[in-house]
Amino acid sequence: MLRVEGLCSGYGRIQALHGVDIHVAKGEIVTLVGANGAGKTTLLMTICGNPRASAGKVLLDGEDITRLPTHLIMRKGLAHSPEGRRVFPRMTVLENLQMGAALGDPRHFDQDLERTLALFPRLKERLNQRGGTLSGGEQQMLAIARALMSRPQVLLLDEPSLGLAPLVVRHIFEIIAAINRDHGVTIFLVEQNAFHALKLAHRGYVMVNGKVALSGTGAELLANPEIRAHYLDGGVS
Amino acid sequence: MTAALRDALLAGFVAAAMALPILGFRLVDSANGLSLAGRFDLVAWSAAIVFCGRLAVKLVLPALPRLPAPPAAFGNLRQIAGWGMAGFALVLPFLPFADRNLVDKATLVLIYVMLGWGLNIVVGLAGLLDLGFVAFYAVGAYSYALLSQTFGLSFWVCLPLAGVFAAGFGILLGFPVLRLRGDYIAIVTMGLGEIIRVILQNWQDVTGGPNGISGIERPSLFGLSFKAVPPEGQRSFAEVVGLDFSADHRVIFLYFLILVLALATNLFTLRIRRLPVGRAWEALREDEIACRSLGINPTTVKLSAFALGAMFAGFAGSFFATRQGFISPESFTFHESAVILAIVVLGGMGSQIGIVLAALLLVGLPEWFRELQQFRMLAFGGAMVLIMLWKPSGLLSHREPTIRLGETR
């Protein structure tokens, strides 16, 4: 579905990714974990075409999308819920969701809205409330819901657990699992919260200094003593 | 208390420092040439006034009872107020106290309301701080004047053309701005606005340079002229309607013309906010990165905002040219851009009614207070300071959602 081959990218003269290879098959949840500054967000942003890849390829369904402008990449069935949520603060929840469907066929809107709100009943109660007045967890739900409104085949999630209480994190991860299971959306999840992410994912990659250091199934990586030492022990359980 | 006192003392000191070179000295013509005389009492007075004012702001303002929160039906109330204002504007020329002077001033205010609504698309909705808006106003005015004088086209043919030209310039000037953000947009647009004015000033062969263009054709109403002696082949309005000729007819006609143009601008803005492109403008103002991640192309969205805002300025410009009958680069200085922007900002970015109120305040008040003569600008400045103290985010800064639950299907 989504394949990244030898991807290099960076900001100005600073190179952040040094030849990353990642593969996400249709219907999978694949997670990418790693420390701060490992290049996780840069990888997602480079897949979306901003910043541009300096070398390597991004393939979506076999089609090379590396050189496409961002807004065209996003029309290929890819949706991105950006780091830090980035909901439109002065627009209502409903307007935010409409923005997510901006490129879709307007005839699908009601159906998509219903489907999305069924996943996020909390948002249904707050449709006329402004995005900026929602709690952090609700904003995260809104960001994911907004991304879903474009009927994506692949959903890119950038740190959905950022700054949320453990209980809310668990709830959001349950929803992510449901999106994958019930709606057949392929999910590529970038996370710091390695424990939750690896438990949820079918497969995982570990990124260190702009390179993939390890990969395997979620259970394998969870059991890996090196990973336990670096990302799990002493952290959340 | 001590903090307020210290703050007020500082403000008084700054006022004194500024007043000293401006007010403190005066050239006196004496027997042996010019000499300097001090006027330190004025400096002391201005410092004292600023001190008291600042103290009052610090001590009295927080003690005042807060305005009650707007009721839940406030959105409705605003709609009623909007209709009320439109109704009042419709009957204004026929009210007993409305003389020619008043209608003329109301026309001027309406020009600025329309310009404000046009700029609101760019600044209020799309969030691009445009300091050169007057350039498009000028393009509209000169388009009409030149087309009418060179090709003898009528106002009604030129009006859409002027809009198209201005929109074209909007796209042209929009390109260099696209890569910029925030304050940098302001600087570049300001420069572009000045470039247009300088071109108008110096391209003598076409624009007449600083002499401007005079004798611009007045508009007719469906072929009915408003002149005392209608030109060959035309009938005059007064004759057809059966009134005695009066020069007031044209003033009232122009008033209604700009009223219709302005209301059309408003209607357009209200409608387009509900369309994907209008919502994309607002989303772009809120968060450009999020917009891109949703597959929106910021380039086209920004250009469309620039072009449409410019188009309305072009309409307003050709109206201005036909009303004045004379245009010159003098009318399109940076000061105009600043006033229009002030109207949008003071009105509360994005609020349509707020812009009407701000235009009344910023354009209407100085006109009505002409009797105050040199103190006019003092009243203007005072009004600005009061608004910023009382409503720092503009007169009406509440944003109306474009859609509510229940309207979705």
XYZ file of N, CA and C in Angstrom, chain B residues 151-391:
723
model
N -12.730 55.076 -25.378
C -13.626 54.322 -26.250
C -15.077 54.760 -26.124
N -15.344 55.716 -25.259
C -16.705 56.195 -25.110
C -17.669 55.164 -24.552
N -17.130 54.204 -23.772
C -18.001 53.179 -23.198
C -18.778 53.758 -22.018
N -19.975 53.230 -21.780
C -20.794 53.769 -20.698
C -20.381 53.145 -19.364
N -20.850 53.753 -18.303
C -20.502 53.283 -16.965
C -20.879 51.823 -16.774
N -22.039 51.451 -17.302
C -22.529 50.096 -17.031
C -21.726 49.038 -17.753
N -21.121 49.402 -18.868
C -20.232 48.455 -19.546
C -18.903 48.392 -18.809
N -18.460 49.556 -18.334
C -17.135 49.626 -17.714
C -17.103 49.014 -16.320
N -18.244 49.029 -15.634
C -18.243 48.545 -14.255
C -17.720 47.110 -14.160
N -18.310 46.156 -14.916
C -17.752 44.794 -14.841
C -16.317 44.730 -15.344
N -15.997 45.530 -16.383
C -14.620 45.514 -16.896
C -13.639 45.973 -15.825
N -14.025 47.041 -15.112
C -13.148 47.544 -14.048
C -12.932 46.464 -13.006
N -14.013 45.726 -12.677
C -13.876 44.633 -11.718
C -12.915 43.577 -12.227
N -13.021 43.246 -13.513
C -12.155 42.224 -14.091
C -10.698 42.680 -14.081
N -10.472 43.943 -14.470
C -9.099 44.463 -14.462
C -8.513 44.419 -13.058
N -9.306 44.893 -12.105
C -8.800 44.933 -10.728
C -8.502 43.525 -10.242
N -9.392 42.557 -10.571
C -9.154 41.174 -10.154
C -7.880 40.644 -10.805
N -7.678 41.009 -12.081
C -6.464 40.600 -12.769
C -5.219 41.129 -12.074
N -5.272 42.408 -11.691
C -4.154 42.980 -10.941
C -4.007 42.291 -9.593
N -5.142 41.918 -9.010
C -5.089 41.210 -7.728
C -4.296 39.924 -7.862
N -4.540 39.185 -8.955
C -3.818 37.924 -9.160
C -2.344 38.207 -9.423
N -2.104 39.234 -10.257
C -0.733 39.595 -10.611
C 0.072 39.976 -9.358
N -0.521 40.833 -8.529
C 0.179 41.263 -7.323
C 0.143 40.172 -6.264
N -0.807 39.249 -6.419
C -0.900 38.175 -5.434
C 0.285 37.235 -5.503
N 0.829 37.025 -6.705
C 1.897 36.040 -6.864
C 3.111 36.280 -5.970
N 3.681 37.501 -5.980
C 4.856 37.683 -5.115
C 4.528 37.532 -3.629
N 3.255 37.701 -3.300
C 2.873 37.693 -1.894
C 2.713 36.267 -1.373
N 2.497 35.328 -2.301
C 2.121 33.980 -1.895
C 3.134 33.293 -1.009
N 4.404 33.592 -1.248
C 5.432 32.865 -0.509
C 5.633 33.466 0.876
N 4.971 34.589 1.123
C 5.232 35.312 2.370
C 4.142 35.060 3.390
N 4.448 35.425 4.605
C 3.499 35.275 5.689
C 3.422 36.542 6.516
N 2.289 36.745 7.131
C 2.111 37.755 8.167
C 2.622 39.131 7.808
N 3.529 39.617 8.623
C 3.997 40.998 8.497
C 4.657 41.251 7.146
N 5.287 40.208 6.589
C 5.996 40.401 5.332
C 5.014 40.684 4.199
N 3.846 40.044 4.269
C 2.802 40.335 3.280
C 2.454 41.807 3.349
N 2.322 42.323 4.578
C 1.944 43.722 4.761
C 2.953 44.637 4.073
N 4.240 44.350 4.276
C 5.269 45.224 3.715
C 5.218 45.190 2.188
N 5.131 43.964 1.616
C 5.169 43.848 0.162
C 3.932 44.483 -0.472
N 2.753 44.240 0.114
C 1.545 44.814 -0.476
C 1.579 46.334 -0.385
N 2.134 46.834 0.704
C 2.253 48.285 0.851
C 3.115 48.847 -0.276
N 4.229 48.160 -0.547
C 5.104 48.591 -1.630
C 4.402 48.529 -2.982
N 3.669 47.434 -3.223
C 2.987 47.286 -4.504
C 1.938 48.378 -4.683
N 1.246 48.709 -3.584
C 0.251 49.779 -3.646
C 0.879 51.094 -4.066
N 2.047 51.366 -3.494
C 2.730 52.616 -3.825
C 3.227 52.599 -5.271
N 3.668 51.410 -5.729
C 4.151 51.303 -7.114
C 3.039 51.716 -8.073
N 1.834 51.206 -7.829
C 0.711 51.546 -8.708
C 0.500 53.056 -8.713
N 0.548 53.660 -7.541
C 0.312 55.099 -7.464
C 1.401 55.870 -8.215
N 2.636 55.430 -8.038
C 3.745 56.124 -8.697
C 3.636 55.988 -10.212
N 3.214 54.798 -10.666
C 3.017 54.618 -12.106
C 1.954 55.590 -12.610
N 0.838 55.674 -11.884
C -0.233 56.575 -12.299
C 0.273 58.010 -12.362
N 1.130 58.330 -11.417
C 1.637 59.696 -11.334
C 2.580 60.034 -12.493
N 3.315 59.022 -12.966
C 4.382 59.313 -13.924
C 4.099 58.937 -15.364
N 3.096 58.129 -15.588
C 2.790 57.703 -16.948
C 1.897 58.762 -17.585
N 2.493 59.904 -17.825
C 1.766 61.096 -18.251
C 0.864 60.862 -19.461
N 1.382 60.149 -20.482
C 0.654 60.011 -21.738
C -0.698 59.343 -21.550
N -0.724 58.380 -20.642
C -1.948 57.613 -20.499
C -2.822 58.156 -19.376
N -2.215 58.375 -18.213
C -3.024 58.695 -17.041
C -3.120 60.190 -16.783
N -2.403 60.970 -17.545
C -2.433 62.401 -17.293
C -1.575 62.819 -16.106
N -0.833 61.871 -15.549
C 0.077 62.206 -14.460
C -0.629 62.866 -13.300
N 0.048 63.792 -12.633
C -0.544 64.428 -11.454
C -1.781 65.263 -11.787
N -1.958 65.625 -13.064
C -3.145 66.404 -13.413
C -4.412 65.574 -13.343
N -4.241 64.259 -13.381
C -5.394 63.377 -13.289
C -6.234 63.393 -14.546
N -7.427 62.856 -14.430
C -8.380 62.799 -15.539
C -9.628 63.520 -15.091
N -10.079 64.470 -15.902
C -11.280 65.202 -15.496
C -12.367 65.015 -16.542
N -13.553 65.469 -16.196
C -14.681 65.361 -17.112
C -15.097 63.927 -17.362
N -15.028 63.102 -16.330
C -15.411 61.695 -16.490
C -16.927 61.607 -16.603
N -17.368 60.770 -17.526
C -18.790 60.631 -17.819
C -19.580 60.189 -16.589
N -20.749 60.814 -16.388
C -21.622 60.430 -15.277
C -22.484 59.252 -15.699
N -22.903 58.438 -14.764
C -23.712 57.280 -15.152
C -25.154 57.681 -15.447
N -25.817 56.853 -16.228
C -27.227 57.075 -16.496
C -28.004 55.902 -15.920
N -29.321 56.093 -15.777
C -30.166 55.012 -15.259
C -30.950 54.446 -16.427
N -30.572 53.286 -16.903
C -31.207 52.665 -18.067
C -31.362 53.678 -19.201
N -30.303 54.427 -19.463
C -30.334 55.370 -20.579
C -30.964 56.708 -20.239
N -31.397 56.878 -18.977
C -31.966 58.171 -18.607
C -30.867 59.029 -17.999
N -30.683 60.203 -18.547
C -29.595 61.048 -18.093
C -30.021 61.857 -16.865
N -29.026 62.243 -16.072
C -29.305 63.094 -14.921
C -28.823 64.516 -15.155
N -28.562 64.854 -16.427
C -28.098 66.207 -16.724
C -29.302 67.100 -16.965
N -29.093 68.402 -16.769
C -30.179 69.355 -17.010
C -30.564 69.316 -18.483
N -29.542 69.278 -19.335
C -29.797 69.159 -20.770
C -29.244 67.814 -21.218
N -30.105 66.834 -21.400
C -29.589 65.503 -21.736
C -28.903 65.507 -23.087
N -27.875 64.670 -23.246
C -27.176 64.618 -24.532
C -28.095 64.094 -25.629
N -27.652 64.294 -26.832
C -28.412 63.896 -28.024
C -28.902 62.450 -27.908
N -30.169 62.224 -28.178
C -30.685 60.871 -28.223
C -31.028 60.299 -26.862
N -30.818 61.058 -25.787
C -31.157 60.559 -24.458
C -32.243 61.434 -23.857
N -33.019 60.842 -22.972
C -34.015 61.641 -22.270
C -33.562 61.791 -20.829
N -34.003 62.827 -20.197
C -33.540 63.025 -18.826
C -34.496 62.332 -17.868
N -33.937 61.961 -16.745
C -34.674 61.235 -15.722
C -35.882 62.034 -15.260
N -35.649 63.340 -15.012
C -36.713 64.196 -14.484
C -37.896 64.244 -15.457
N -37.573 64.320 -16.739
C -38.605 64.424 -17.753
C -39.479 63.164 -17.769
N -38.828 62.002 -17.739
C -39.558 60.744 -17.857
C -40.415 60.493 -16.626
N -39.837 60.725 -15.449
C -40.577 60.452 -14.217
C -41.617 61.538 -13.971
N -41.419 62.699 -14.559
C -42.381 63.767 -14.395
C -42.087 64.659 -13.212
N -40.806 64.793 -12.891
C -40.409 65.704 -11.818
C -39.764 66.926 -12.442
N -39.718 67.991 -11.640
C -38.931 69.133 -12.085
C -37.470 68.764 -11.947
N -36.646 69.273 -12.867
C -35.234 68.917 -12.803
C -34.614 69.432 -11.503
N -33.817 68.575 -10.899
C -33.077 69.002 -9.716
C -31.752 68.264 -9.709
N -30.703 68.954 -9.321
C -29.385 68.318 -9.269
C -29.347 67.253 -8.182
N -30.302 67.339 -7.251
C -30.333 66.357 -6.163
C -30.613 64.950 -6.667
N -31.339 64.861 -7.777
C -31.682 63.532 -8.282
C -30.449 62.694 -8.492
N -29.429 63.315 -9.060
C -28.236 62.546 -9.329
C -27.553 62.120 -8.035
N -27.530 63.031 -7.061
C -26.901 62.691 -5.777
C -27.597 61.478 -5.176
N -28.929 61.492 -5.224
C -29.688 60.377 -4.649
C -29.476 59.111 -5.471
N -29.420 59.286 -6.796
C -29.174 58.124 -7.657
C -27.828 57.493 -7.337
N -26.791 58.339 -7.196
C -25.464 57.811 -6.875
C -25.489 57.099 -5.528
N -26.222 57.668 -4.591
C -26.332 57.044 -3.272
C -26.893 55.626 -3.403
N -27.975 55.510 -4.179
C -28.577 54.176 -4.321
C -27.673 53.240 -5.088
N -26.928 53.786 -6.032
C -26.014 52.957 -6.807
C -24.977 52.306 -5.893
N -24.346 53.128 -5.039
C -23.315 52.563 -4.163
C -23.955 51.670 -3.115
N -25.177 51.996 -2.713
C -25.862 51.135 -1.741
C -26.062 49.741 -2.334
N -26.510 49.710 -3.587
C -26.733 48.413 -4.235
C -25.409 47.670 -4.386
N -24.372 48.396 -4.824
C -23.063 47.757 -4.996
C -22.567 47.186 -3.671
N -22.695 47.992 -2.609
C -22.201 47.549 -1.309
C -22.999 46.347 -0.819
N -24.319 46.401 -0.968
C -25.128 45.279 -0.501
C -24.816 44.020 -1.304
N -24.518 44.204 -2.592
C -24.136 43.047 -3.405
C -22.847 42.434 -2.867
N -21.901 43.298 -2.491
C -20.654 42.801 -1.910
C -20.936 41.987 -0.658
N -21.814 42.544 0.177
C -22.138 41.875 1.429
C -22.780 40.522 1.171
N -23.756 40.521 0.279
C -24.471 39.288 -0.031
C -23.492 38.239 -0.544
N -22.600 38.685 -1.421
C -21.606 37.780 -1.983
C -20.759 37.155 -0.870
N -20.275 38.019 0.047
C -19.414 37.514 1.111
C -20.168 36.529 2.000
N -21.401 36.887 2.356
C -22.171 36.004 3.224
C -22.392 34.651 2.556
N -22.619 34.675 1.237
C -22.877 33.431 0.521
C -21.610 32.601 0.380
N -20.519 33.290 0.014
C -19.318 32.518 -0.313
C -18.710 31.891 0.937
N -19.024 32.467 2.107
C -18.503 31.857 3.328
C -19.049 30.446 3.519
N -20.209 30.187 2.927
C -20.806 28.857 3.081
C -20.314 27.894 2.019
N -19.611 28.402 1.028
C -19.105 27.530 -0.031
C -17.724 27.017 0.359
N -17.294 25.932 -0.272
C -15.983 25.377 0.070
C -14.865 26.411 -0.021
N -14.891 27.269 -1.044
C -13.766 28.203 -1.194
C -13.755 29.207 -0.047
N -14.940 29.681 0.364
C -14.993 30.634 1.469
C -14.533 30.001 2.763
N -14.939 28.761 2.970
C -14.520 28.095 4.201
C -13.028 27.820 4.163
N -12.520 27.558 2.963
C -11.081 27.320 2.847
C -10.300 28.587 3.198
N -10.841 29.780 2.840
C -10.167 31.023 3.231
C -10.020 31.087 4.742
N -11.141 30.814 5.418
C -11.106 30.926 6.871
C -10.188 29.876 7.482
N -10.219 28.673 6.912
C -9.358 27.622 7.431
C -7.895 27.992 7.229
N -7.606 28.622 6.090
C -6.234 29.020 5.792
C -5.753 30.068 6.797
N -6.645 30.973 7.179
C -6.298 31.970 8.182
C -5.967 31.280 9.509
N -6.724 30.227 9.823
C -6.545 29.568 11.104
C -5.265 28.740 11.128
N -5.029 27.958 10.094
C -3.877 27.059 10.133
C -3.528 26.589 8.731
N -2.420 27.097 8.211
C -2.079 26.763 6.834
C -1.621 25.316 6.694
N -0.866 24.839 7.693
C -0.340 23.473 7.596
C -1.477 22.461 7.616
N -2.446 22.702 8.518
C -3.586 21.790 8.575
C -4.317 21.795 7.237
N -4.439 22.971 6.637
C -5.106 23.072 5.350
C -4.419 22.224 4.313
N -3.094 22.308 4.287
C -2.361 21.538 3.298
C -2.539 20.058 3.546
N -2.570 19.664 4.818
C -2.692 18.235 5.091
C -4.087 17.746 4.723
N -5.024 18.674 4.494
C -6.358 18.254 4.059
C -6.486 18.323 2.547
N -5.365 18.579 1.861
C -5.388 18.548 0.409
C -5.828 19.846 -0.221
N -5.802 20.939 0.561
C -6.192 22.226 -0.011
C -4.948 22.898 -0.567
N -5.082 23.456 -1.763
C -3.939 24.104 -2.390
C -3.904 25.563 -1.952
N -2.970 25.930 -1.077
C -2.985 27.294 -0.538
C -2.815 28.349 -1.628
N -2.102 28.014 -2.692
C -1.872 29.004 -3.745
C -3.181 29.492 -4.348
N -4.008 28.556 -4.805
C -5.245 28.985 -5.458
C -6.180 29.656 -4.465
N -6.180 29.163 -3.231
C -7.089 29.744 -2.238
C -6.706 31.197 -1.963
N -5.395 31.427 -1.797
C -4.955 32.801 -1.525
C -5.206 33.708 -2.722
N -4.891 33.196 -3.917
C -5.089 34.017 -5.114
C -6.558 34.363 -5.299
N -7.444 33.404 -5.017
C -8.865 33.691 -5.209
C -9.309 34.774 -4.228
N -8.792 34.734 -2.999
C -9.156 35.777 -2.041
C -8.655 37.134 -2.526
N -7.420 37.156 -2.989
C -6.845 38.405 -3.484
C -7.650 38.950 -4.656
N -7.980 38.056 -5.587
C -8.667 38.497 -6.797
C -10.062 39.006 -6.470
N -10.791 38.285 -5.618
C -12.168 38.691 -5.345
C -12.214 39.977 -4.536
N -11.320 40.098 -3.548
C -11.247 41.352 -2.794
C -10.949 42.510 -3.734
N -9.989 42.292 -4.639
C -9.610 43.338 -5.582
C -10.763 43.691 -6.506
N -11.540 42.685 -6.893
C -12.653 42.945 -7.801
C -13.624 43.945 -7.176
N -13.937 43.761 -5.909
C -14.879 44.690 -5.277
C -14.269 46.079 -5.136
N -12.962 46.124 -4.873
C -12.305 47.427 -4.844
C -12.388 48.084 -6.217
N -12.289 47.277 -7.272
C -12.393 47.811 -8.625
C -13.771 48.397 -8.885
N -14.825 47.692 -8.453
C -16.183 48.241 -8.578
C -16.279 49.570 -7.851
N -15.802 49.558 -6.593
C -15.884 50.781 -5.791
C -15.094 51.898 -6.465
N -13.944 51.543 -7.059
C -13.119 52.544 -7.712
C -13.831 53.178 -8.891
N -14.499 52.357 -9.713
C -15.147 52.976 -10.864
C -16.346 53.801 -10.408
N -16.975 53.394 -9.314
C -18.036 54.247 -8.775
C -17.457 55.586 -8.317
N -16.318 55.513 -7.631
C -15.669 56.727 -7.143
C -15.373 57.671 -8.304
N -14.843 57.100 -9.402
C -14.493 57.941 -10.550
C -15.730 58.612 -11.128
N -16.821 57.865 -11.214
C -18.005 58.439 -11.831
C -18.683 59.444 -10.913
N -18.533 59.237 -9.613
C -19.142 60.189 -8.686
C -18.378 61.504 -8.686
N -17.040 61.393 -8.631
C -16.237 62.603 -8.543
C -16.172 63.328 -9.882
N -16.177 62.561 -10.970
C -15.975 63.174 -12.272
C -14.527 63.566 -12.507
N -13.697 63.380 -11.492
C -12.281 63.733 -11.620
C -11.476 62.805 -10.718
N -10.402 62.220 -11.262
C -9.528 61.425 -10.408
C -8.084 61.804 -10.671
N -7.290 61.679 -9.633
C -5.851 61.896 -9.771
C -5.163 60.989 -8.763
N -3.858 60.781 -8.921
C -3.167 59.866 -7.996
C -3.298 60.294 -6.530
N -3.587 61.571 -6.316
C -3.771 62.095 -4.951
C -4.784 61.287 -4.141
N -5.817 60.783 -4.861
C -6.900 60.104 -4.141
C -6.523 58.705 -3.705
N -5.363 58.215 -4.142
C -5.057 56.815 -3.887
C -3.736 56.658 -3.133
N -3.584 57.441 -2.093
C -2.349 57.376 -1.315
C -2.444 56.270 -0.283
N -1.311 56.026 0.362
C -1.261 54.985 1.378
C -2.260 55.248 2.497
N -2.513 56.543 2.736
C -3.450 56.900 3.798
C -4.799 56.195 3.606
N -5.246 56.103 2.354
C -6.526 55.445 2.083
C -6.474 53.976 2.493
N -5.398 53.293 2.092
C -5.246 51.887 2.482
C -5.320 51.744 3.990
N -4.639 52.665 4.676
C -4.590 52.586 6.138
C -5.980 52.759 6.728
N -6.753 53.705 6.170
C -8.102 53.923 6.690
C -8.967 52.683 6.460
N -8.873 52.098 5.260
C -9.694 50.913 4.970
C -9.310 49.772 5.904
N -8.008 49.600 6.086
C -7.574 48.527 6.978
C -8.051 48.794 8.403
N -7.975 50.078 8.816
C -8.435 50.421 10.166
C -9.912 50.085 10.318
N -10.678 50.309 9.248
C -12.111 49.983 9.306
C -12.301 48.489 9.540
N -11.542 47.686 8.817
C -11.698 46.232 8.956
C -11.269 45.776 10.346
N -10.137 46.313 10.814
C -9.615 45.857 12.101
C -10.507 46.340 13.244
N -10.900 47.615 13.203
C -11.743 48.134 14.278
C -13.115 47.492 14.256
N -13.584 47.129 13.068
C -14.886 46.478 12.978
C -14.867 45.091 13.584
N -13.696 44.552 13.813
C -13.612 43.182 14.297
C -13.451 42.300 13.094
N -12.236 41.829 12.866
C -11.898 41.101 11.644
C -12.974 40.104 11.254
N -13.501 40.259 10.073
C -14.440 39.268 9.573
C -15.892 39.582 9.852
N -16.165 40.638 10.632
C -17.563 40.924 10.945
C -18.125 41.956 9.976
N -19.218 41.622 9.314
C -19.765 42.502 8.291
C -20.382 43.758 8.915
N -21.190 43.578 9.974
C -21.832 44.741 10.586
C -20.797 45.596 11.299
N -19.816 44.947 11.895
C -18.759 45.691 12.566
C -18.091 46.666 11.610
N -17.940 46.256 10.365
C -17.295 47.109 9.366
C -18.159 48.336 9.080
N -19.486 48.150 9.044
C -20.365 49.300 8.828
C -20.185 50.298 9.967
N -20.201 49.784 11.205
C -20.051 50.671 12.358
C -18.712 51.386 12.304
N -17.659 50.641 11.986
C -16.334 51.246 11.964
C -16.226 52.282 10.858
N -16.860 52.028 9.716
C -16.812 52.998 8.616
C -17.551 54.269 9.017
N -18.690 54.092 9.698
C -19.421 55.262 10.191
C -18.533 56.079 11.111
N -17.815 55.354 11.963
C -16.999 56.011 12.979
C -15.788 56.695 12.352
N -15.108 55.982 11.458
C -13.832 56.480 10.952
C -13.995 57.438 9.780
N -15.039 57.267 8.976
C -15.223 58.153 7.829
C -16.330 59.151 8.114
N -17.405 58.658 8.732
C -18.536 59.538 9.004
C -18.196 60.600 10.034
N -17.650 60.180 11.163
C -17.383 61.141 12.230
C -16.510 62.302 11.778
N -15.362 62.048 11.161
C -14.533 63.182 10.735
C -15.277 64.114 9.780
N -16.186 63.549 8.957
C -16.945 64.400 8.051
C -17.937 65.264 8.826
N -18.610 64.657 9.792
C -19.608 65.409 10.544
C -18.963 66.414 11.493
N -17.751 66.112 11.903
C -17.089 67.011 12.841
C -16.190 68.008 12.131
N -16.471 68.276 10.875
C -15.650 69.250 10.173
C -15.665 70.597 10.867
N -16.750 70.885 11.576
C -16.833 72.172 12.274
C -15.746 72.292 13.337
N -15.298 71.144 13.826
C -14.273 71.192 14.870
C -12.936 71.644 14.306
N -12.842 71.674 12.982
C -11.610 72.097 12.309
C -10.394 71.331 12.792
N -9.399 72.057 13.312
C -8.142 71.331 13.535
C -8.239 70.320 14.675
N -9.329 70.352 15.442
C -9.453 69.372 16.517
C -10.086 68.069 16.025
N -10.426 68.066 14.735
C -11.068 66.913 14.143
C -10.225 65.646 14.316
N -8.949 65.753 13.985
C -8.090 64.580 14.078
C -7.921 64.144 15.521
N -8.038 65.105 16.440
C -7.942 64.785 17.861
C -9.105 63.866 18.245
N -10.307 64.218 17.733
C -11.480 63.390 18.017
C -11.304 62.006 17.400
N -10.745 61.976 16.204
C -10.487 60.722 15.497
C -9.554 59.828 16.320
N -8.436 60.427 16.751
C -7.470 59.670 17.547
C -8.081 59.203 18.851
N -8.861 60.105 19.478
C -9.505 59.752 20.737
C -10.431 58.559 20.553
N -11.198 58.566 19.446
C -12.126 57.465 19.187
C -11.367 56.152 19.026
N -10.222 56.214 18.307
C -9.408 55.011 18.127
C -8.933 54.459 19.467
N -8.423 55.366 20.323
C -7.908 54.922 21.622
C -9.032 54.291 22.439
N -10.210 54.929 22.410
C -11.328 54.402 23.188
C -11.718 53.003 22.711
N -11.756 52.812 21.384
C -12.138 51.482 20.877
C -11.125 50.436 21.331
N -9.841 50.809 21.245
C -8.820 49.834 21.600
C -8.867 49.484 23.088
N -9.289 50.455 23.909
C -9.405 50.171 25.341
C -10.635 49.320 25.622
N -11.713 49.684 24.943
C -12.994 49.095 25.289
C -13.192 47.752 24.595
N -12.770 47.675 23.338
C -12.975 46.441 22.563
C -11.692 46.131 21.803
